[in-house]
PDB file of C-alpha atoms in Angstrom:
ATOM      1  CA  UNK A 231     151.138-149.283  40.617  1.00  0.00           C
ATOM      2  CA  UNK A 232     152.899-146.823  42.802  1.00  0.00           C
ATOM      3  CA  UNK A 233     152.757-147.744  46.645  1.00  0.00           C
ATOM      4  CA  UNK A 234     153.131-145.330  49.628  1.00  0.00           C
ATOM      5  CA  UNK A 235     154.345-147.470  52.823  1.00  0.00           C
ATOM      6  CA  UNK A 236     153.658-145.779  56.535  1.00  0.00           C
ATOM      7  CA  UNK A 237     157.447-145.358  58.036  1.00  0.00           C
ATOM      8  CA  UNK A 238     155.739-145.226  61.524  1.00  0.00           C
ATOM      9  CA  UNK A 239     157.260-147.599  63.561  1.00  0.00           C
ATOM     10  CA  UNK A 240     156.857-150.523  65.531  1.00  0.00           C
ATOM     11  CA  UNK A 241     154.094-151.083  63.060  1.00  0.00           C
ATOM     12  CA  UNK A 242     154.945-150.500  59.600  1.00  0.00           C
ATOM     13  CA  UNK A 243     152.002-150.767  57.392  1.00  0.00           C
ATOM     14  CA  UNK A 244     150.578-149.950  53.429  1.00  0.00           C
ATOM     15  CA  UNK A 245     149.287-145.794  54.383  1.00  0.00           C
ATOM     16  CA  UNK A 246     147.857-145.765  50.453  1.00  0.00           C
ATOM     17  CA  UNK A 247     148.191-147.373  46.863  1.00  0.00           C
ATOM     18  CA  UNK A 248     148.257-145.287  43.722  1.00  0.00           C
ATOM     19  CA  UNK A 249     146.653-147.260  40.477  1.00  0.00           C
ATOM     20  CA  UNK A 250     146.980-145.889  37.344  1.00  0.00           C
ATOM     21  CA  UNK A 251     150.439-146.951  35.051  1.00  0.00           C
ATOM     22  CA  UNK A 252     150.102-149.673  32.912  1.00  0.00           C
ATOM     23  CA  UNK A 253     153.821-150.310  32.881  1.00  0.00           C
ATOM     24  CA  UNK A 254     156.563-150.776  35.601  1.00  0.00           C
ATOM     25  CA  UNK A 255     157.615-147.865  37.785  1.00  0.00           C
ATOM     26  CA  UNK A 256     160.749-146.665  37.404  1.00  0.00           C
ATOM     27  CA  UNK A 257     160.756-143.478  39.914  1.00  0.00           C
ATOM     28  CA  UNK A 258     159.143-141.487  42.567  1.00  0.00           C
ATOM     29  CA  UNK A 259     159.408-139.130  44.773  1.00  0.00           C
ATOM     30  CA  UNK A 260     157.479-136.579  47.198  1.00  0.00           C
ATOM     31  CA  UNK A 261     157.198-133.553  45.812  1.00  0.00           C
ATOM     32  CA  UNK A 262     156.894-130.184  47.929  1.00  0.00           C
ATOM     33  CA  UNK A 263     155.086-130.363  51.552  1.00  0.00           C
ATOM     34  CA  UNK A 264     154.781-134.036  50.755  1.00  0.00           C
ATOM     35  CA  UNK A 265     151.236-133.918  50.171  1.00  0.00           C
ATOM     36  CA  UNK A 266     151.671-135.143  46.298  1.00  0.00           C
ATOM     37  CA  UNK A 267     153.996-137.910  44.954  1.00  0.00           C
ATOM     38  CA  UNK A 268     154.965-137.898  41.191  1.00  0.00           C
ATOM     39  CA  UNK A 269     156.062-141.174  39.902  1.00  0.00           C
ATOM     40  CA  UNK A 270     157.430-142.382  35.857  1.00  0.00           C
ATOM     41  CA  UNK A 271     156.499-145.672  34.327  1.00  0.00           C
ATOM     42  CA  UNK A 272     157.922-147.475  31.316  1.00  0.00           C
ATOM     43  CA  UNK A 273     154.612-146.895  30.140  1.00  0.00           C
ATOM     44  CA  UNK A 274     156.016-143.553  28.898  1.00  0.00           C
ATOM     45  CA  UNK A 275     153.827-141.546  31.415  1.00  0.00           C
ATOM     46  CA  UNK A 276     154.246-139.109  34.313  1.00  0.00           C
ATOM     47  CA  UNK A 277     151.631-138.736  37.383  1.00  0.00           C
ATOM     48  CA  UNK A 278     150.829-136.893  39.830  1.00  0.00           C
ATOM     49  CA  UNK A 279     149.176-138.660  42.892  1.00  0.00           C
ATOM     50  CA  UNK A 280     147.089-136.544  45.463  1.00  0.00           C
ATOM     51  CA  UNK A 281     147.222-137.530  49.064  1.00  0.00           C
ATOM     52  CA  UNK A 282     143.717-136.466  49.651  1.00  0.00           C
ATOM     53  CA  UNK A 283     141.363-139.471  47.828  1.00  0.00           C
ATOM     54  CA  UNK A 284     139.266-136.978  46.246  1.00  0.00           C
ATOM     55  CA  UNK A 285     141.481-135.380  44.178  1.00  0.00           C
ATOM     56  CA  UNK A 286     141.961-137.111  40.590  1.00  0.00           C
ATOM     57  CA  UNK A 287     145.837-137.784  40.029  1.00  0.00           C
ATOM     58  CA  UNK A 288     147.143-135.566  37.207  1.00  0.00           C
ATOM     59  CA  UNK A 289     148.270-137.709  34.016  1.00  0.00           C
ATOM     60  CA  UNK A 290     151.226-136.163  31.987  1.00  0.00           C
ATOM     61  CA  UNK A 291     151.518-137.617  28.637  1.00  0.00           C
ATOM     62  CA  UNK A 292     154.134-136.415  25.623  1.00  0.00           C
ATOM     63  CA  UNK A 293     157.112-138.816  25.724  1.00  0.00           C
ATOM     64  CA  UNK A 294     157.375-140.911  22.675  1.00  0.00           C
ATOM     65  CA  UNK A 295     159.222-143.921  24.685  1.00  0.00           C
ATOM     66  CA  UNK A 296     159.683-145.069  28.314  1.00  0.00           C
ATOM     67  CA  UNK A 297     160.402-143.054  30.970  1.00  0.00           C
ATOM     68  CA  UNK A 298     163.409-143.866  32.907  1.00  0.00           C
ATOM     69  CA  UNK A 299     163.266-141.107  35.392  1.00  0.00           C
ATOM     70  CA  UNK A 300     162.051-138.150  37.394  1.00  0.00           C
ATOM     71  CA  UNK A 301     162.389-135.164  39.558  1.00  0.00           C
ATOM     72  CA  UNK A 302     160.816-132.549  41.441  1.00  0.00           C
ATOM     73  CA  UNK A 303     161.929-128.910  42.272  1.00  0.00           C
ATOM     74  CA  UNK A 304     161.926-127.635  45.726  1.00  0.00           C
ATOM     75  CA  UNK A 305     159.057-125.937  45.289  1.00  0.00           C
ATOM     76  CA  UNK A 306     157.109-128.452  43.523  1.00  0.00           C
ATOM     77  CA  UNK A 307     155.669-126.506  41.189  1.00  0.00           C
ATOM     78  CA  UNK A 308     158.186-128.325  38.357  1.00  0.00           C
ATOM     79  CA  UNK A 309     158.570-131.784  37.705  1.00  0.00           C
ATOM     80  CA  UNK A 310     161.567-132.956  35.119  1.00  0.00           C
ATOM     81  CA  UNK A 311     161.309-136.487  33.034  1.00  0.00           C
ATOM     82  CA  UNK A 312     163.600-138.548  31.445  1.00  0.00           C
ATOM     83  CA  UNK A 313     162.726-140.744  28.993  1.00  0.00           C
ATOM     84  CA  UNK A 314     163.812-143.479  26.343  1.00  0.00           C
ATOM     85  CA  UNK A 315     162.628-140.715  23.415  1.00  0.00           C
ATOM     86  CA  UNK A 316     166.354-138.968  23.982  1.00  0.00           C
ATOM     87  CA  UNK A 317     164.323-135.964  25.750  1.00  0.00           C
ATOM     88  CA  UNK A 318     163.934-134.591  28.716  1.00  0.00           C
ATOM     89  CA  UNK A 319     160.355-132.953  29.391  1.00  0.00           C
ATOM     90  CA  UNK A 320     159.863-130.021  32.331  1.00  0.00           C
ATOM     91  CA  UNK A 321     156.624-130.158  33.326  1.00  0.00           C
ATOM     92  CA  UNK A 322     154.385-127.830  35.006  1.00  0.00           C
ATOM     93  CA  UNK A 323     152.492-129.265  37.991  1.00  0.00           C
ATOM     94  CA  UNK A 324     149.034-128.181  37.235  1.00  0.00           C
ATOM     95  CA  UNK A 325     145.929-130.280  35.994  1.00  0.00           C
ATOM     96  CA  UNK A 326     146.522-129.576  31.975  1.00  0.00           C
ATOM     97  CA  UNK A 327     150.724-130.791  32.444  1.00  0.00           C
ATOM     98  CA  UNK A 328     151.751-127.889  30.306  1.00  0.00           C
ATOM     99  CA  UNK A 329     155.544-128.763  29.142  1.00  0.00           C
ATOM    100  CA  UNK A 330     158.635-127.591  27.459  1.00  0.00           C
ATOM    101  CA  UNK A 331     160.786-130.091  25.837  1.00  0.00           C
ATOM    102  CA  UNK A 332     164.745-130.505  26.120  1.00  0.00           C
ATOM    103  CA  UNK A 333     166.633-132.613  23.259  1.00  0.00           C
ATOM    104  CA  UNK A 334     170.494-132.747  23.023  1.00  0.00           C
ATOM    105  CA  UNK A 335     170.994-136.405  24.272  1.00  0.00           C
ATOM    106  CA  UNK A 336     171.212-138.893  21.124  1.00  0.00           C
ATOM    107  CA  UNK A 337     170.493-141.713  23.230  1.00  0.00           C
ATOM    108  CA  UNK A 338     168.148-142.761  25.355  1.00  0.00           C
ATOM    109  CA  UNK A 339     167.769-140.515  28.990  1.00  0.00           C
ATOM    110  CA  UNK A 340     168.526-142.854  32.394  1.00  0.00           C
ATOM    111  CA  UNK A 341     168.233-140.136  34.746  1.00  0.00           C
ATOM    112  CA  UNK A 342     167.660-136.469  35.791  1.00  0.00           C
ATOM    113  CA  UNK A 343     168.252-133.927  38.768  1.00  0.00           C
ATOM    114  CA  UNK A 344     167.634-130.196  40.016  1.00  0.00           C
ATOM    115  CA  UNK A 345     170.607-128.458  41.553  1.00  0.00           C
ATOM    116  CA  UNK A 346     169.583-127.587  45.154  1.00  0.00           C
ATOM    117  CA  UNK A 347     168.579-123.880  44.049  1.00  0.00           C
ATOM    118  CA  UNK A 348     166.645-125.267  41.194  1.00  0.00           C
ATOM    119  CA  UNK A 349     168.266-123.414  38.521  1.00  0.00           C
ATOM    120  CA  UNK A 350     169.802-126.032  37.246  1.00  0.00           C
ATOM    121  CA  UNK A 351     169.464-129.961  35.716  1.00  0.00           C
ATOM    122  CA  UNK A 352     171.404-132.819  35.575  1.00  0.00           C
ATOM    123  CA  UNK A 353     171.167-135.509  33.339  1.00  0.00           C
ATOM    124  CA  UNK A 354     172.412-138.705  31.866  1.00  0.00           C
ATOM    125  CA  UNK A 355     172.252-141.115  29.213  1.00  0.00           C
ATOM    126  CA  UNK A 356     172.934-144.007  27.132  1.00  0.00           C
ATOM    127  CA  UNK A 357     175.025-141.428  24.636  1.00  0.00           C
ATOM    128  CA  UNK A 358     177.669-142.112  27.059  1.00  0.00           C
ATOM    129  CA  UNK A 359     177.455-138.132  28.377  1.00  0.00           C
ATOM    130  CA  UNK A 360     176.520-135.975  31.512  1.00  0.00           C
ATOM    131  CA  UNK A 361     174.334-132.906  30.525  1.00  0.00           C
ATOM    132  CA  UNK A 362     173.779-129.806  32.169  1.00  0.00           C
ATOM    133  CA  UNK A 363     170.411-127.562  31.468  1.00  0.00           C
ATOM    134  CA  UNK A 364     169.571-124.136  32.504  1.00  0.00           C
ATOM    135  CA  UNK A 365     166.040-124.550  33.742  1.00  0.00           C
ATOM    136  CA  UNK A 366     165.488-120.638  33.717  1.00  0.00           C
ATOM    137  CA  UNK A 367     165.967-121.009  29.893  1.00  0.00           C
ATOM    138  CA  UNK A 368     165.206-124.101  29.170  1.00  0.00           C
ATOM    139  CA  UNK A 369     168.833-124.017  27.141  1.00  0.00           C
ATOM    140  CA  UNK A 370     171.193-126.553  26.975  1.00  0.00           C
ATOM    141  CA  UNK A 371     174.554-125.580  28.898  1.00  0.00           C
ATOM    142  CA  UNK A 372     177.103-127.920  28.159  1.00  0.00           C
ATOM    143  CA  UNK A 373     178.448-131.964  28.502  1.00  0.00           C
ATOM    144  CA  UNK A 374     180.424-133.717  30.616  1.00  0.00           C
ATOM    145  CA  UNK A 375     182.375-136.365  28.505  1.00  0.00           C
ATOM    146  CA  UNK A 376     184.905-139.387  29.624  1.00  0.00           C
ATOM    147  CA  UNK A 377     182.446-142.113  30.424  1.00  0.00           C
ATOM    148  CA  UNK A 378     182.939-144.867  27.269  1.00  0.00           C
ATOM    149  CA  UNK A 379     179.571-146.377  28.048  1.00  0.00           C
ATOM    150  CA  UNK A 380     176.333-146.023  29.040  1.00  0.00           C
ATOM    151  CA  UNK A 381     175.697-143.482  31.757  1.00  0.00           C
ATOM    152  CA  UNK A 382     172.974-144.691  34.301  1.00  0.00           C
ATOM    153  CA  UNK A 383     172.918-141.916  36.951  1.00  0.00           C
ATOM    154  CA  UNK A 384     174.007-138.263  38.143  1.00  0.00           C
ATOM    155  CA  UNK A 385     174.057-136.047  40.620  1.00  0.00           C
ATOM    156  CA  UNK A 386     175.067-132.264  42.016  1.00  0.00           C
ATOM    157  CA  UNK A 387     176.478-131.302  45.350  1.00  0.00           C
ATOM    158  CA  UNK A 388     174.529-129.569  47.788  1.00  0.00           C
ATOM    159  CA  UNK A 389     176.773-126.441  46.861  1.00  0.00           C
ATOM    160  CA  UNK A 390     176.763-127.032  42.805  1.00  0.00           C
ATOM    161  CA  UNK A 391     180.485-126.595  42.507  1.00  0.00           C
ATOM    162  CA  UNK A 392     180.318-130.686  41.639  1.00  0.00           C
ATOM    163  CA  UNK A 393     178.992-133.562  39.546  1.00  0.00           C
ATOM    164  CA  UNK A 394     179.182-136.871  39.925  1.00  0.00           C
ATOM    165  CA  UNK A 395     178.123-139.886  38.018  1.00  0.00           C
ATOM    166  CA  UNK A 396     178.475-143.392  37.270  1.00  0.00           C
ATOM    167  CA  UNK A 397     177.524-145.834  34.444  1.00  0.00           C
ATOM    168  CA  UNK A 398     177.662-148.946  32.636  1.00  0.00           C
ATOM    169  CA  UNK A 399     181.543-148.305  32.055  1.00  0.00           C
ATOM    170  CA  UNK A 400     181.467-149.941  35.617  1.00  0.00           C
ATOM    171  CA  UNK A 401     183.145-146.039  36.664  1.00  0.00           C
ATOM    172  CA  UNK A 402     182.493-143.133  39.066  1.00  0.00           C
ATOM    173  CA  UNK A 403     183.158-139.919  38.001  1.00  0.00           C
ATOM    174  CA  UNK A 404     183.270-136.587  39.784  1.00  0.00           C
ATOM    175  CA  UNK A 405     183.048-133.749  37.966  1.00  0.00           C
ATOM    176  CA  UNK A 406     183.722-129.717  38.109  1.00  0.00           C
ATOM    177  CA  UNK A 407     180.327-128.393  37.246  1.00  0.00           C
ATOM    178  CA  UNK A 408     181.467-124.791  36.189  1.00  0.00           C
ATOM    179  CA  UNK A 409     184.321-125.618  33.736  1.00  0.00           C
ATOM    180  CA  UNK A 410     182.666-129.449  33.042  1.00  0.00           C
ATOM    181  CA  UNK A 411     185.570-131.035  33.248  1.00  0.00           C
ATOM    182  CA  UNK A 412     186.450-134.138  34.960  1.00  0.00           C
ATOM    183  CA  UNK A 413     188.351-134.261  38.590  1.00  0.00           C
ATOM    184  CA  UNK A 414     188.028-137.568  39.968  1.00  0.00           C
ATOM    185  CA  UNK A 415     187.516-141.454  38.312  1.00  0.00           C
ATOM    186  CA  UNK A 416     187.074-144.098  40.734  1.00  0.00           C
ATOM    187  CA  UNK A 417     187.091-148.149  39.342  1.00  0.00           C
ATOM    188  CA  UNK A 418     186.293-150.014  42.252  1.00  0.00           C
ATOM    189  CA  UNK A 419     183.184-151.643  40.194  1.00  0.00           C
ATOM    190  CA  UNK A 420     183.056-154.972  39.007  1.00  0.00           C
ATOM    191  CA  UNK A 421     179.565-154.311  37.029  1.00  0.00           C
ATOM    192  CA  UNK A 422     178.109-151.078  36.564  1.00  0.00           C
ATOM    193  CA  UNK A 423     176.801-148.582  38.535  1.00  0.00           C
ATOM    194  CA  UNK A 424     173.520-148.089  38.915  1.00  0.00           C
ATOM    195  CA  UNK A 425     173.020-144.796  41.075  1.00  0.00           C
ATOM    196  CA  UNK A 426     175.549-142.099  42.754  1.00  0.00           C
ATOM    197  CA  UNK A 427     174.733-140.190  45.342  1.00  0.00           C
ATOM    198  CA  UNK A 428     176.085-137.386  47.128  1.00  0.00           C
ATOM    199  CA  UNK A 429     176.189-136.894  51.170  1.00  0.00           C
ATOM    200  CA  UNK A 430     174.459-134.164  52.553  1.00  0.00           C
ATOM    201  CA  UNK A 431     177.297-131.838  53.571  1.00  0.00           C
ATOM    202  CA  UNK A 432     179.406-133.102  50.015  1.00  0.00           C
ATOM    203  CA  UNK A 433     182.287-134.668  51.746  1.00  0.00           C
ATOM    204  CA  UNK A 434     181.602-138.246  49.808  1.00  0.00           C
ATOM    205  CA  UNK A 435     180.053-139.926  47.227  1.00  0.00           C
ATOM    206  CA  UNK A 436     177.466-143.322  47.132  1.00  0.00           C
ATOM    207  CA  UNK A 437     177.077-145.679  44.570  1.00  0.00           C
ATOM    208  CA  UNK A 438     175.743-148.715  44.054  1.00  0.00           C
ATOM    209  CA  UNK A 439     176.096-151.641  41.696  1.00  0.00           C
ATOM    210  CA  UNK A 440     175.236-155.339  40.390  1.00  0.00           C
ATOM    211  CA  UNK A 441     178.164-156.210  42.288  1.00  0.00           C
TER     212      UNK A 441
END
C-alpha cells in the first residue's frame, strides 16, 4: 500500500491511501504538479496513483524481478525503474506504460536518478558500479568503478559536473561525471550506506547508514 500523509500542520492527518501492490514498497515520489505519485514494489510493479478518486491508477508491468527503485523527470511525462532483473525500464506516463528497456548492469539495480535537466540517469547496483545513461538515446554512457561491493544509492549535483554514491563497501564516493572518474572517498561508515544525497546548492553531501 502506498500512503499519502497531509503535512498541514498542527494537525497532521492520512490526506489518501493508494491500494494496489501486493508486495512491499520500496519508492515514491510526486511526480510533476504533484497531482500523481508513482511508487515501486518488490512485487516487480510500477504505478501510477491519481489524486483525483476517479481516475484508475496506471499499472506498469515488464520487470522480471523486484523493483528496488524509481524516478520521475521534471516534467513527469517519464518515469525510470530499477529493478532486481539487472534492468532499468523508462517508462512513458500514459495509460498503456509504453517502455524502453536499459541492460548493462550484471547485477541486480538498487537505485536510479535524472540529472536536473533530465538528459541524463544515474544508477547503481549490486555489480559493484555507478552507471550513467543518456535518456535522449536510451544508450549506455559509461561506469563509474572503485566501489568493491554492493552499491546501494547515487546521485548528481544540481549542476551535473558530479556524482556521488555510497554502498555496502560501507564508502562514499564522489565522482567527476564528465571524465567518470573518482575525486573524493570518504570512510566514516561503520555499516553501509544506504542513501547519498546532495544539498541543494552542491556544497555537501548526505548519507545515511545502519550505523
Amino acid at each position: 500500500m502506498a500512503t499519502l500523509v497531509s503535512a498541514r500542520l498542527p494537525d497532521p492527518s492520512l490526506e489518501r491511501a493508494f491500494r494496489g501492490h501486493r508486495g512491499a514498497v520500496t519508492g515514491v515520489v510526486f511526480l510533476h504538479e504533484e497531482q500523481q505519485v508513482v511508487s515501486s514494489s518488490l512485487d516487480g510493479c510500477v504505478f501510477v496513483w491519481h489524486f483525483r478518486p476517479q481516475m484508475r491508477p496506471y499499472r506498469f508491468v515488464g520487470h522480471k524481478g523486484e523493483v528496488n527503485d524509481v524516478a520521475s523527470d521534471s516534467t513527469g511525462q517519464h518515469i525510470a525503474s530499477a529493478s532486481a532483473d539487472q534492468t532499468v525500464r523508462l517508462w512513458k506516463n500514459s495509460p498503456n506504460g509504453e517502455s524502453h528497456v536499459m541492460k548493462v548492469h550484471t547485477g541486480s539495480v538498487r537505485s536510479v536518478c535524472f540529472s536536473r535537466d533530465d538528459a541524463l540517469l544515474l544508477t547503481a547496483s549490486d555489480d559493484k558500479t555507478v552507471k550513467l545513461w543518456s535518456t535522449t538515446t536510451r544508450r549506455f554512457q559509461g561506469s563509474f568503478t572503485g566501489h568493491t561491493h554492493w552499491v546501494c544509492s547515487a546521485a548528481f549535483d544540481k549542476e551535473i559536473t558530479l556524482a556521488a554514491s555510497g554502498g555496502e563497501d560501507k564508502t562514499v564516493r564522489v565522482w567527476d561525471v564528465e571524465r567518470r572518474v573518482g575525486l573524493l572517498q570518504f570512510q566514516d561508515f561503520e555499516t553501509r550506506v544506504n542513501k547519498v544525497q546532495f544539498h541543494p546548492d552542491g556544497s555537501c553531501v548526505a548519507a545515511f547508514a545502519d550505523d
